[in-house]
Short mmCIF file of C-alpha atoms and ligand atoms in Angstrom, two decimals:
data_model
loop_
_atom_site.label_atom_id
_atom_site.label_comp_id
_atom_site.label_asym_id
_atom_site.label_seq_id
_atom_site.Cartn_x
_atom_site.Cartn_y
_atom_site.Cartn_z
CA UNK A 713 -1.69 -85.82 -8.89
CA UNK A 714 -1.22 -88.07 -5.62
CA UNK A 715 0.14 -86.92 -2.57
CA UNK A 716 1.60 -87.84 0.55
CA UNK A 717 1.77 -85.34 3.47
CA UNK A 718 4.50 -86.42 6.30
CA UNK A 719 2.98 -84.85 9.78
CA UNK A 720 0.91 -83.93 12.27
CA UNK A 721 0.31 -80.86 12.68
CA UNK A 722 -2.03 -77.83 12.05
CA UNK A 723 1.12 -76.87 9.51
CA UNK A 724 0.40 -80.06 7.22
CA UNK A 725 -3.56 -79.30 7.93
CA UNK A 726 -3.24 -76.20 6.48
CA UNK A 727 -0.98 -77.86 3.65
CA UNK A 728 -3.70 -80.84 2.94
CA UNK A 729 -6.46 -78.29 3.34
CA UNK A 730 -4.96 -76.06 0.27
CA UNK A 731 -4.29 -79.39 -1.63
CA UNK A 732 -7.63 -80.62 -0.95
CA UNK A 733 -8.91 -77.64 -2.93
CA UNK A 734 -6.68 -77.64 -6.00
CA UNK A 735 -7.94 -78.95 -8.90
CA UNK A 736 -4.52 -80.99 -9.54
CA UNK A 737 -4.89 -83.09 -6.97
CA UNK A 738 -6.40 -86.23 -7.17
CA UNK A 739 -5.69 -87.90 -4.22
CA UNK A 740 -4.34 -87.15 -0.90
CA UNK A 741 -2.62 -89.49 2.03
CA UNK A 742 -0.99 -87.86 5.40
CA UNK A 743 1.57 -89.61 7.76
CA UNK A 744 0.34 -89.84 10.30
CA UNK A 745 -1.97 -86.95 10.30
CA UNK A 746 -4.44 -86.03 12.64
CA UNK A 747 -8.46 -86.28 13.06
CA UNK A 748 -8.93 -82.71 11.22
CA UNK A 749 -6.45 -83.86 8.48
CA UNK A 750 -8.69 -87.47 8.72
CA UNK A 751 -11.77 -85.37 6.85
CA UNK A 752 -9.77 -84.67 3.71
CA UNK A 753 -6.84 -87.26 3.37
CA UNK A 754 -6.40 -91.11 4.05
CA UNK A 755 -4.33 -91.19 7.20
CA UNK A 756 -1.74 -93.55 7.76
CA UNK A 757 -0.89 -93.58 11.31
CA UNK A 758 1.05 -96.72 11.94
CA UNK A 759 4.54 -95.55 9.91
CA UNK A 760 7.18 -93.74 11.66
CA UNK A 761 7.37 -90.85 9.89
CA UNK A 762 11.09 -90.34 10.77
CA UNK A 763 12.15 -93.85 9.00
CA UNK A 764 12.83 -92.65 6.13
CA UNK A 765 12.61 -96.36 4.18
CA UNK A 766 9.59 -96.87 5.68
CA UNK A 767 7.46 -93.58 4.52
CA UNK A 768 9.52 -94.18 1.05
CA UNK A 769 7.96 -97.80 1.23
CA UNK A 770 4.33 -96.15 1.90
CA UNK A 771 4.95 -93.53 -0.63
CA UNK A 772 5.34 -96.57 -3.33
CA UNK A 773 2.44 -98.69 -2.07
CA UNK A 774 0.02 -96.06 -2.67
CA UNK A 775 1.60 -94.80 -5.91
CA UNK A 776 1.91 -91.29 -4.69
CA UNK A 777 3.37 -88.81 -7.54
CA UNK A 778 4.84 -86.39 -5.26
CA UNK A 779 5.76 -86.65 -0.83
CA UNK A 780 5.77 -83.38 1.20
CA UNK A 781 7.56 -83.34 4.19
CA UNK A 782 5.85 -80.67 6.85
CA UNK A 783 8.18 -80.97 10.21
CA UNK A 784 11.91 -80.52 10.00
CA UNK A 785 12.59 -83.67 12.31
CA UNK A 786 11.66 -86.18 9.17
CA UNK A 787 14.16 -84.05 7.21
CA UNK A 788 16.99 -83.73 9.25
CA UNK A 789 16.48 -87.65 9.92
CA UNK A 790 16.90 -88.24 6.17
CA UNK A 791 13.31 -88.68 4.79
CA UNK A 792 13.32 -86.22 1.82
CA UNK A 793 16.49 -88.84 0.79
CA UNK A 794 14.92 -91.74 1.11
CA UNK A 795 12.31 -90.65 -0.92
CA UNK A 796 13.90 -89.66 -3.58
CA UNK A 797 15.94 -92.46 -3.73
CA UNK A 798 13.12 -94.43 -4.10
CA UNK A 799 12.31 -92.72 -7.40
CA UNK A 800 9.78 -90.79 -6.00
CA UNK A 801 9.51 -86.50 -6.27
CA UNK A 802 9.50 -85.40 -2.69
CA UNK A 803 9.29 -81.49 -1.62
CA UNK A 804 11.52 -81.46 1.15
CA UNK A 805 15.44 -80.69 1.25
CA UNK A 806 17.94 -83.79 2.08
CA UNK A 807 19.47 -83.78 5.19
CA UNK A 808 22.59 -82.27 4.28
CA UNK A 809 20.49 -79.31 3.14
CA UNK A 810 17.98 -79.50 5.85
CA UNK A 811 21.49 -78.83 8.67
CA UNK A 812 20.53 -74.92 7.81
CA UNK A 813 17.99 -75.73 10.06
CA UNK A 814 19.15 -78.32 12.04
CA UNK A 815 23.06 -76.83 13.24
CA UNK A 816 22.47 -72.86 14.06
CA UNK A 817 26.36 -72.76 13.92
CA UNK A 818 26.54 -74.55 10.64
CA UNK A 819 23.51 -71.81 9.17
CA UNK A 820 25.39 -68.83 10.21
CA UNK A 821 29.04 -70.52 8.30
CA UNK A 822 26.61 -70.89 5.45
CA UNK A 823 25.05 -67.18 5.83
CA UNK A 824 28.89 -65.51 6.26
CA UNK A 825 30.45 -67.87 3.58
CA UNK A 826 27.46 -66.16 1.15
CA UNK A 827 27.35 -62.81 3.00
CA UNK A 828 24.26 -62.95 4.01
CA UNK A 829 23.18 -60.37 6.60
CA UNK A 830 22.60 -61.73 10.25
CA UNK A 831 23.39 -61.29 13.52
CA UNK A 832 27.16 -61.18 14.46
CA UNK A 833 28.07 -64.52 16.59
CA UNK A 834 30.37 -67.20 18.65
CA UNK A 835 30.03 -70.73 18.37
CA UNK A 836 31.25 -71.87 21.95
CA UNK A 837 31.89 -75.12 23.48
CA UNK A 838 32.38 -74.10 27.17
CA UNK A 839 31.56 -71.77 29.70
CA UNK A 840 34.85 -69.71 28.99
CA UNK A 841 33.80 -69.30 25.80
CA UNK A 842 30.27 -68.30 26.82
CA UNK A 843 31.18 -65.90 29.12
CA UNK A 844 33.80 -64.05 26.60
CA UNK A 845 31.20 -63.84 23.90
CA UNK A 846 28.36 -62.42 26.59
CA UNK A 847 30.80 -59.91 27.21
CA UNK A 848 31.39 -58.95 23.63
CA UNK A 849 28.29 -58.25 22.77
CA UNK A 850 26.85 -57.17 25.51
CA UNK A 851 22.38 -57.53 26.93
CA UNK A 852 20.57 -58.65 25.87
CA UNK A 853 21.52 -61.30 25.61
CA UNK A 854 21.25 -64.11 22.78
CA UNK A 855 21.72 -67.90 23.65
CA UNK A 856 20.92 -70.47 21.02
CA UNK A 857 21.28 -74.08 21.55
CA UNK A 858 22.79 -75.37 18.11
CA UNK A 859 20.81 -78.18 17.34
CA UNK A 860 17.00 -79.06 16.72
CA UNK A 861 14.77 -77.88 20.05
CA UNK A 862 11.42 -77.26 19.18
CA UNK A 863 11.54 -73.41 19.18
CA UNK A 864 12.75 -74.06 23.06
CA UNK A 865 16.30 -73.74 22.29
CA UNK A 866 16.47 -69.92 22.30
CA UNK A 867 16.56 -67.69 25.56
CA UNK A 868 16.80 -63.87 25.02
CA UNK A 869 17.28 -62.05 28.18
CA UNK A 870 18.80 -59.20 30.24
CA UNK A 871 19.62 -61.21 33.00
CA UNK A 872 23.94 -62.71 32.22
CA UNK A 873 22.81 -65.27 35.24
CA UNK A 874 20.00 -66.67 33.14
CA UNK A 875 22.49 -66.41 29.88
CA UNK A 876 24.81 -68.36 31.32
CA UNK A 877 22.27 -71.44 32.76
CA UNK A 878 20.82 -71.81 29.04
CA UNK A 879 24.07 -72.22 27.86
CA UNK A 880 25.40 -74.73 30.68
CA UNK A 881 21.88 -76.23 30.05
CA UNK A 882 22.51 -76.60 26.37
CA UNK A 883 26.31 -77.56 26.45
CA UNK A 884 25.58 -79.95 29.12
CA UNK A 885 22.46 -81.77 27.37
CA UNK A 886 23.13 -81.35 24.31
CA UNK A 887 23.46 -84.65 22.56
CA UNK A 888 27.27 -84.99 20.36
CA UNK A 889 26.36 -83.64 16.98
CA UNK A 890 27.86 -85.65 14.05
CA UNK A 891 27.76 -84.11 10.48
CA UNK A 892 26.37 -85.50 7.94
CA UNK A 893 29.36 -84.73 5.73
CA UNK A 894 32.95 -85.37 7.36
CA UNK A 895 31.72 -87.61 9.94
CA UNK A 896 33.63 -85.35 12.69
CA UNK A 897 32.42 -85.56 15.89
CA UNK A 898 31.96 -82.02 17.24
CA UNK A 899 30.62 -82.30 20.52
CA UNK A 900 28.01 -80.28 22.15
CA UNK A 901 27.69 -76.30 21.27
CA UNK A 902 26.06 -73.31 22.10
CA UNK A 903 26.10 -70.42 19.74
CA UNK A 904 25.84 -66.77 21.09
CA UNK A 905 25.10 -63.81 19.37
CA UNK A 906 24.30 -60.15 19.17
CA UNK A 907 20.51 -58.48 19.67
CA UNK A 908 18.46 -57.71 17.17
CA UNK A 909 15.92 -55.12 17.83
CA UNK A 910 13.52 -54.20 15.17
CA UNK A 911 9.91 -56.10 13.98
CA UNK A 912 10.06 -59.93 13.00
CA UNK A 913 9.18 -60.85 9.45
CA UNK A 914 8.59 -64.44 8.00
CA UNK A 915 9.59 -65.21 4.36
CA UNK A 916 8.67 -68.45 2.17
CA UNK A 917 11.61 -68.92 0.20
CA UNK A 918 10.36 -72.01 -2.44
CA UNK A 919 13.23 -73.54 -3.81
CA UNK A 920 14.08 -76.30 -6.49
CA UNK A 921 17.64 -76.50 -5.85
CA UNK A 922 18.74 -73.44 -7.89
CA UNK A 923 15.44 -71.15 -8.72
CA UNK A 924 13.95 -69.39 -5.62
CA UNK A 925 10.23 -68.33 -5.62
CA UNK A 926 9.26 -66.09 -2.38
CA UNK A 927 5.84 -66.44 -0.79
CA UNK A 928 4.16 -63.39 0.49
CA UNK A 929 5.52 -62.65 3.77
CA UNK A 930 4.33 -63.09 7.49
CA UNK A 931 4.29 -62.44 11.12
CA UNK A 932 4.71 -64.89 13.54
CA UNK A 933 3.75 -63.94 17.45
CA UNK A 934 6.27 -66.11 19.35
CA UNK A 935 5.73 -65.03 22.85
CA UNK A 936 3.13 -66.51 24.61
CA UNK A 937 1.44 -63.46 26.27
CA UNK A 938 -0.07 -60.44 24.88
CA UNK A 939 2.30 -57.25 24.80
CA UNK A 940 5.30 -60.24 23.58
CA UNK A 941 5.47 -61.23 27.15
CA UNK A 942 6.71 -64.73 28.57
CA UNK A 943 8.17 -67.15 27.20
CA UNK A 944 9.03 -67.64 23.65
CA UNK A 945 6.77 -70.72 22.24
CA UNK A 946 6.37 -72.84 18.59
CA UNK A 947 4.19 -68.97 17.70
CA UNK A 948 1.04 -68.09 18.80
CA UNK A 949 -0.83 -66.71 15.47
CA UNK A 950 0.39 -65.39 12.68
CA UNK A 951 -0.92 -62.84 9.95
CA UNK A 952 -0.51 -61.57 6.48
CA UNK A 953 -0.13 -59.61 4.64
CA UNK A 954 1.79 -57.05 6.40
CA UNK A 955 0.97 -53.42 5.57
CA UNK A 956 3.73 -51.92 7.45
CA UNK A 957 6.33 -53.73 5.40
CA UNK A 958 8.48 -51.54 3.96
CA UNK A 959 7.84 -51.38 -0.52
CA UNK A 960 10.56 -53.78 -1.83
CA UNK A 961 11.40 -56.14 1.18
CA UNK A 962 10.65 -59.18 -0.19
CA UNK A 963 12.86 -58.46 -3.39
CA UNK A 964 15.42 -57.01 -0.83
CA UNK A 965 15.36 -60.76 0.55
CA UNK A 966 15.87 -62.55 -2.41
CA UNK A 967 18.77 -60.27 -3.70
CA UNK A 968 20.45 -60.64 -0.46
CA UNK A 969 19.73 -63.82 1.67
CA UNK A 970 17.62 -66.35 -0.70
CA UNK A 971 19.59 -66.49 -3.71
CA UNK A 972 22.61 -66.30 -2.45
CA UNK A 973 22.08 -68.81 0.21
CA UNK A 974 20.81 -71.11 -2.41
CA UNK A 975 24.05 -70.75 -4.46
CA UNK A 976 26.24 -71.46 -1.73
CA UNK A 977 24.30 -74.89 -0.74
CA UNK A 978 24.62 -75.82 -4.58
CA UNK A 979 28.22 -74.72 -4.50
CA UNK A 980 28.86 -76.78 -1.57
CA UNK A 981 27.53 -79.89 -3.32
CA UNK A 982 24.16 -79.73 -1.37
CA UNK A 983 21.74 -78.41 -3.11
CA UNK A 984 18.67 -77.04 -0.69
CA UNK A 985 15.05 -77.79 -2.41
CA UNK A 986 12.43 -76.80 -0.37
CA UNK A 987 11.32 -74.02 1.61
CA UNK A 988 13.97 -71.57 2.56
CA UNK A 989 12.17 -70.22 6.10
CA UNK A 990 14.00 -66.81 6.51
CA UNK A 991 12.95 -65.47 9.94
CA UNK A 992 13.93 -61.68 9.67
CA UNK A 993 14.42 -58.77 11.77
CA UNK A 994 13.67 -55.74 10.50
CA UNK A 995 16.52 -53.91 12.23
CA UNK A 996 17.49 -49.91 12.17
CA UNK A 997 20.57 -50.67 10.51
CA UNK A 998 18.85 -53.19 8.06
CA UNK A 999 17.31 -56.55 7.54
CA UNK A 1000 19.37 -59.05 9.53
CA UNK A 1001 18.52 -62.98 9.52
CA UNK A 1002 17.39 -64.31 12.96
CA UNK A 1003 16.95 -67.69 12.04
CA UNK A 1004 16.87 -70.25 8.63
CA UNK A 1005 14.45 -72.93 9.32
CA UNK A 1006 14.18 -76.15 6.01
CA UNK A 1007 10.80 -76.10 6.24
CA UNK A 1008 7.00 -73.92 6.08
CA UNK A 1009 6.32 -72.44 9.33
CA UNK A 1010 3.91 -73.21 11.96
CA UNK A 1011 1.38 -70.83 12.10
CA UNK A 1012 2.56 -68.74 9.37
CA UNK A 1013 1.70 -71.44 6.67
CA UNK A 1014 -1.74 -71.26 8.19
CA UNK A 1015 -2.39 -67.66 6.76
CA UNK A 1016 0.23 -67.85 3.40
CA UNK A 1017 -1.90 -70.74 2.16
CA UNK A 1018 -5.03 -68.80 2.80
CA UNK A 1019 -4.40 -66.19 0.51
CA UNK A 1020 -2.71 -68.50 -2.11
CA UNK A 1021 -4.86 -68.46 -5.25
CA UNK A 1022 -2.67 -70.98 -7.86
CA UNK A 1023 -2.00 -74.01 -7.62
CA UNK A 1024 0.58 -75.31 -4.60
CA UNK A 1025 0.62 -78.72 -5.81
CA UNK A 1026 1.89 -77.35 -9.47
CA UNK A 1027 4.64 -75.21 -6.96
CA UNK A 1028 5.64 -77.92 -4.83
CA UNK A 1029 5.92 -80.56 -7.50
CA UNK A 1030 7.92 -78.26 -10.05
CA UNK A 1031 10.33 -77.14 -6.63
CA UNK A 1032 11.00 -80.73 -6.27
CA UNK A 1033 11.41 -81.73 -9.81
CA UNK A 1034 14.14 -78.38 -10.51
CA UNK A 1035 11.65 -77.18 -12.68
CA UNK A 1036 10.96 -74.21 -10.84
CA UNK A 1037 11.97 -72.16 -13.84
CA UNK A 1038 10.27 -70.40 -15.95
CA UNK A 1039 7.36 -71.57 -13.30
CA UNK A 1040 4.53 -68.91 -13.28
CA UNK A 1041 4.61 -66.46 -10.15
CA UNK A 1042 2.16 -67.79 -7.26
CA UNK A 1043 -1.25 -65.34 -7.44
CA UNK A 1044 -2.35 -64.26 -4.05
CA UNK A 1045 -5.54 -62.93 -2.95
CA UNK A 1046 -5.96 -59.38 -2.16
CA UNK A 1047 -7.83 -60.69 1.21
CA UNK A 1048 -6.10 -60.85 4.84
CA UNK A 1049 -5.88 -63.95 6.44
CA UNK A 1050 -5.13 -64.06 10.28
CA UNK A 1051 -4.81 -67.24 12.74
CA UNK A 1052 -4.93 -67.74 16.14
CA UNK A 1053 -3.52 -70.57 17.89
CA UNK A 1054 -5.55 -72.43 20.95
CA UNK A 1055 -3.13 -73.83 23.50
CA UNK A 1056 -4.04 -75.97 25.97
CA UNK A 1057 -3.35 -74.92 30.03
CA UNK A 1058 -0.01 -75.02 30.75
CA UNK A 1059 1.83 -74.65 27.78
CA UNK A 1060 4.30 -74.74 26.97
CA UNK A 1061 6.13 -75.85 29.55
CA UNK A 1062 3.68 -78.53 30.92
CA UNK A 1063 0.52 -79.24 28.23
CA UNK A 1064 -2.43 -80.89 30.38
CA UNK A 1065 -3.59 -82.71 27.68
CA UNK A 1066 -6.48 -85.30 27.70
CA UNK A 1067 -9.99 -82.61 27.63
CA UNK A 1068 -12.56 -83.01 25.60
CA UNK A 1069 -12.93 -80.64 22.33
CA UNK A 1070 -16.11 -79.45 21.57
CA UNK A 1071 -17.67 -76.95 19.03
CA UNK A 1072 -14.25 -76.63 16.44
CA UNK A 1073 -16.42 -78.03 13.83
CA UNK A 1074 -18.33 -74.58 13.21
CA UNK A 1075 -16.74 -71.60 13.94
CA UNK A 1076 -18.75 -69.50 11.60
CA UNK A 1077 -16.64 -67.17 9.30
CA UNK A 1078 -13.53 -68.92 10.30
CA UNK A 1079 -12.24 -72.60 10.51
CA UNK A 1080 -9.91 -74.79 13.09
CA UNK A 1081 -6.69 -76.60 11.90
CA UNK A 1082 -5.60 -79.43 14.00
CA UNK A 1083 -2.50 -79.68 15.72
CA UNK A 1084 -1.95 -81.23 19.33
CA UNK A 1085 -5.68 -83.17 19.09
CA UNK A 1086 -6.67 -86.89 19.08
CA UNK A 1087 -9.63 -89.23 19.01
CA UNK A 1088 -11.01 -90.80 22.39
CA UNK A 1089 -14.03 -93.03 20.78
CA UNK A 1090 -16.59 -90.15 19.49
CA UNK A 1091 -14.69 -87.45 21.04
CA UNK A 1092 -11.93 -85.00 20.27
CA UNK A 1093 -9.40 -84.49 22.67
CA UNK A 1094 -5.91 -81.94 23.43
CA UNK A 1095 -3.27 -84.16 23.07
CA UNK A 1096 -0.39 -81.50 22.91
CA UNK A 1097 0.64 -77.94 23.66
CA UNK A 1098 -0.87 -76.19 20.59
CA UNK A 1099 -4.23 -77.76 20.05
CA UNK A 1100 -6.09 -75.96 17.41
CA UNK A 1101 -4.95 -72.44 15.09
CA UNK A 1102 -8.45 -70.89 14.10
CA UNK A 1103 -7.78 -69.04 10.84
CA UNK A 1104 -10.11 -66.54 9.04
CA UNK A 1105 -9.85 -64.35 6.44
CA UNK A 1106 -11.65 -60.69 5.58
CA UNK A 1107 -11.00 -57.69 2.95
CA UNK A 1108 -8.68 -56.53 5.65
CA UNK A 1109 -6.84 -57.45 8.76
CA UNK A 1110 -9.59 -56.22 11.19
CA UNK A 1111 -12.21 -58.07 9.63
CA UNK A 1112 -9.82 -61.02 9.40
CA UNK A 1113 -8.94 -60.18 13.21
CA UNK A 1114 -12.65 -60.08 13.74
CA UNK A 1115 -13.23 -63.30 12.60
CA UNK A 1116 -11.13 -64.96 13.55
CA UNK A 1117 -11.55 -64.13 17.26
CA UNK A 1118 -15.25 -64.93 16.52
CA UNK A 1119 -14.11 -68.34 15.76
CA UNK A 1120 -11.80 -68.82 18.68
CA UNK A 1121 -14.64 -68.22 21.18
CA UNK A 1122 -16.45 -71.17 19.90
CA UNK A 1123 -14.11 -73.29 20.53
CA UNK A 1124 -14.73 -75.65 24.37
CA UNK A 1125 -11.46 -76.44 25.81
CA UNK A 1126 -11.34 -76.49 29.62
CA UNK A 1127 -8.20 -74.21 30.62
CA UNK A 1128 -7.26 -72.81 27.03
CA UNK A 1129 -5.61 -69.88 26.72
CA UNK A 1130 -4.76 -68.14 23.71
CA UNK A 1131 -3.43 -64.25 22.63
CA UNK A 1132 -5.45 -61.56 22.22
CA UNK A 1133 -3.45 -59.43 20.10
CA UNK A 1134 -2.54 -61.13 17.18
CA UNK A 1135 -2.57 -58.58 14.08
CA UNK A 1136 -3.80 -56.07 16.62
CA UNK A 1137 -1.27 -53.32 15.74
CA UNK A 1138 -1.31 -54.00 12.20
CA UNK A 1139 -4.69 -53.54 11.65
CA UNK A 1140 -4.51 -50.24 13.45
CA UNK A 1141 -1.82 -49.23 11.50
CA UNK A 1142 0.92 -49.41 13.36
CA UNK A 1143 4.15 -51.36 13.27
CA UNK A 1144 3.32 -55.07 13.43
CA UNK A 1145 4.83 -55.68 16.81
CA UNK A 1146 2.40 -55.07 19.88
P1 AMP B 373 15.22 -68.82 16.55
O1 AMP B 373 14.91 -70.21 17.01
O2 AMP B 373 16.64 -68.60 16.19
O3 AMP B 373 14.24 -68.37 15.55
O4 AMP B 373 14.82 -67.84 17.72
C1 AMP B 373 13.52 -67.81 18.26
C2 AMP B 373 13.13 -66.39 18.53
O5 AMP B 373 14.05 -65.80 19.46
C3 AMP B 373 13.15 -65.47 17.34
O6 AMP B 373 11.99 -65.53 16.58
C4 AMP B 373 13.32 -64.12 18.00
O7 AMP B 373 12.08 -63.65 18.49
C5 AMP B 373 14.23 -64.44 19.14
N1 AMP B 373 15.61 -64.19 18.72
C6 AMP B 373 16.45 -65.08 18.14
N2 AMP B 373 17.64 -64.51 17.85
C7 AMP B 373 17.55 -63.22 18.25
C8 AMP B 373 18.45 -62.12 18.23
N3 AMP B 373 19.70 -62.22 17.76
N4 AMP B 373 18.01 -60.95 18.73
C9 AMP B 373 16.76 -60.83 19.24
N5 AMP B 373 15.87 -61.82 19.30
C10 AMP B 373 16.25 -63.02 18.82
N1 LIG B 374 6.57 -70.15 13.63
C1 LIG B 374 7.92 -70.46 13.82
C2 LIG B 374 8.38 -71.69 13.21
O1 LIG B 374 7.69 -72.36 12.48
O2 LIG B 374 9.53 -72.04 13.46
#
């Protein structure tokens, strides 16, 4: 099988890196990829990989069987469409499927129209609005800008001050939303919504339209400081599996939020083929949705693929062909995979970018994924906010934790900073939440 890749990140490394190693796959391109991807696919680095005609043009120059999108950008622009119309199999949802990421308002009319458990909420379109819903539910408080922000969109706080500035922020900036389907112009919105307290959970929902197949689950770090302090960022590490997880949550997911979010996309005459990204809280009245993202997750693909022992191209190519029935359940490894991600000073808000890279080539027991990184001649520089995720993997999560941390000390980046608690309560047996 041939493949296309569409990204950049340490997400579609981890992706090419698990393709490179299946026995199905015969060739492998990225758009535009990165110099880690560079070692394992042909990288095609002069297409815009949110013109949709043009990847579908690249896609049928190189005779690729099957395109995966990585980012949700490309999807919500359309790509996954082109594609397809271009008679090609592409694992990616079309953009009227991919708006469960791309419109939190329009996810959460999906989520009550199939009664899927989430947080109660307000779509508002000015400050009145805002300040009525604050009021209802009460701190902390939840602010979500509704469109696509780069995990920058969201600001949970005590402080109503600070709620109320992320919203103005967002209602103010926020470019007019059009949808895809009436053509209505909606104007900027902000949606508001109750707290959910409880651990966070990560669930690969694989989808071919109407068959869901769940990955094992995840846990993403989001803050950017140990202890969950500052500000919430793309995620930090990730790790799996997750020992605290309470016996049937992942079939718990699928009876309630996968399946029948994926029947009410079909219903509505948009079918949603890809990967269903439920972000869960594990609250103490019950698993609640915090977030539906149409796409893997960044860093929590990093430590899913790890452990995946079958093949993903044979997954990703029967999701996007509706043949994801009666597909064989994926076989995981018994292992623990853990990854760290290396951010360069100042992120996220301000990313110096430009230092020199030096020593992510051998990190012993555990290996660096590229994200925010770039060639200057022989070099390797940052050239972004996360710069590397160093993933390992062990019998359990302290040997994976071990590793892994082992690995990120190799790594030479003037100013880096990364967490030093990723997996550290799990693998002490606590609650997966420092
Ligand atoms: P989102 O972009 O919706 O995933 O939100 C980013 C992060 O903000 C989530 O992973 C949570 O850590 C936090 N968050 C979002 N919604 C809520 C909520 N209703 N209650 C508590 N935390 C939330
Ligand atoms: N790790 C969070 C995300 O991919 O959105």
């Amino acid at each position: 099988m041939k493949i296309l890749v569409v990204g950049s990140g340490a997400r579609e490394h981890a992706l090419v890196h698990r393709l490179h190693a299946d026995p199905d796959v015969t060739e492998l391109h990225a758009v535009p990829g990165n110099p880690g991807i560079e070692a394992l696919a042909r990288c095609h680095g002069d297409v815009d990989v949110l013109d949709g005609p043009s990847v579908a043009a690249l896609a049928r120059d190189l005779g690729v069987d099957l395109v995966v999108v990585g980012p949700e950008a490309p999807l919500v622009a359309g790509v996954a469409d082109a594609v397809r119309a271009a008679g090609i199999d592409c694992f990616g949802p079309s953009a009227a499927a991919a708006r469960l990421e791309g419109s939190k308002s329009f996810a959460k009319d999906v989520m009550r129209a199939a009664g899927v458990p989430t947080a109660r909420s307000r779509t508002c379109r000015d400050a009145d609005e805002v300040a009525a819903a604050l009021d209802l539910f009460g701190a902390p408080h939840v602010v979500k800008a509704d469109g696509l922000a780069a995990g920058k969109g969201v600001v949970v706080t005590s402080d109503r001050q600070t709620a109320l500035d992320h919203a103005a922020a967002c209602l103010g900036e926020t470019p007019s939303t059009r949808a895809s389907d009436g053509g209505e112009d909606h104007g900027p919105r902000v949606v508001v919504e109750e707290y959910l307290d409880g651990p966070e959970v990560s669930l690969f929902c694989v989808s071919d339209g109407e068959h869901v197949v769940a990955l094992e689950p995840a846990q993403d770090f989001k803050r950017l400081g140990d202890g969950d302090e500052g500000p919430n960022t793309g995620g930090m590490g990730a790790y799996s599996p997750l020992p605290w997880a309470p016996p049937g949550l992942v079939d718990e997911v699928m009876r309630t939020v996968a399946r029948p979010t994926i029947a009410e996309m079909a219903r509505r005459g948009t079918p949603f083929a890809g990967v269903l990204y439920v972000g869960l809280a594990l609250t103490s009245r019950g698993i609640r949705v915090v977030e539906f993202n149409a796409r893997f997750g960044d860093p929590e693909t990093q430590v899913v693929l790890a452990r995946l022992r079958s093949s993903l191209a044979g997954l990703l190519r029967a999701a996007a062909r509706g043949e994801l029935l009666p597909f064989p359940e994926p076989n995981w490894s018994d292992d623990a995979a853990v990854t760290v991600v290396v951010a360069a000073e100042g992120y996220p808000s301000g990313p110096t970018t430009g230092d020199r890279i030096v020593g992510a080539d051998d990190l012993g027991d555990a290996y660096a994924l590229h994200a925010g990184t770039r060639r200057d001649g022989d070099a390797i520089v940052s050239a972004g906010g996360r710069v590397l995720t160093v993933v390992a993997t062990g019998p359990d999560l302290a040997a994976a934790r071990e590793r892994a941390y082992a690995g990120v000390d190799r790594v030479g980046l003037r100013g880096s900073r990364h967490r030093t608690d990723i997996a550290l309560a799990a693998a002490q047996g606590r609650v997966g939440t420092p």
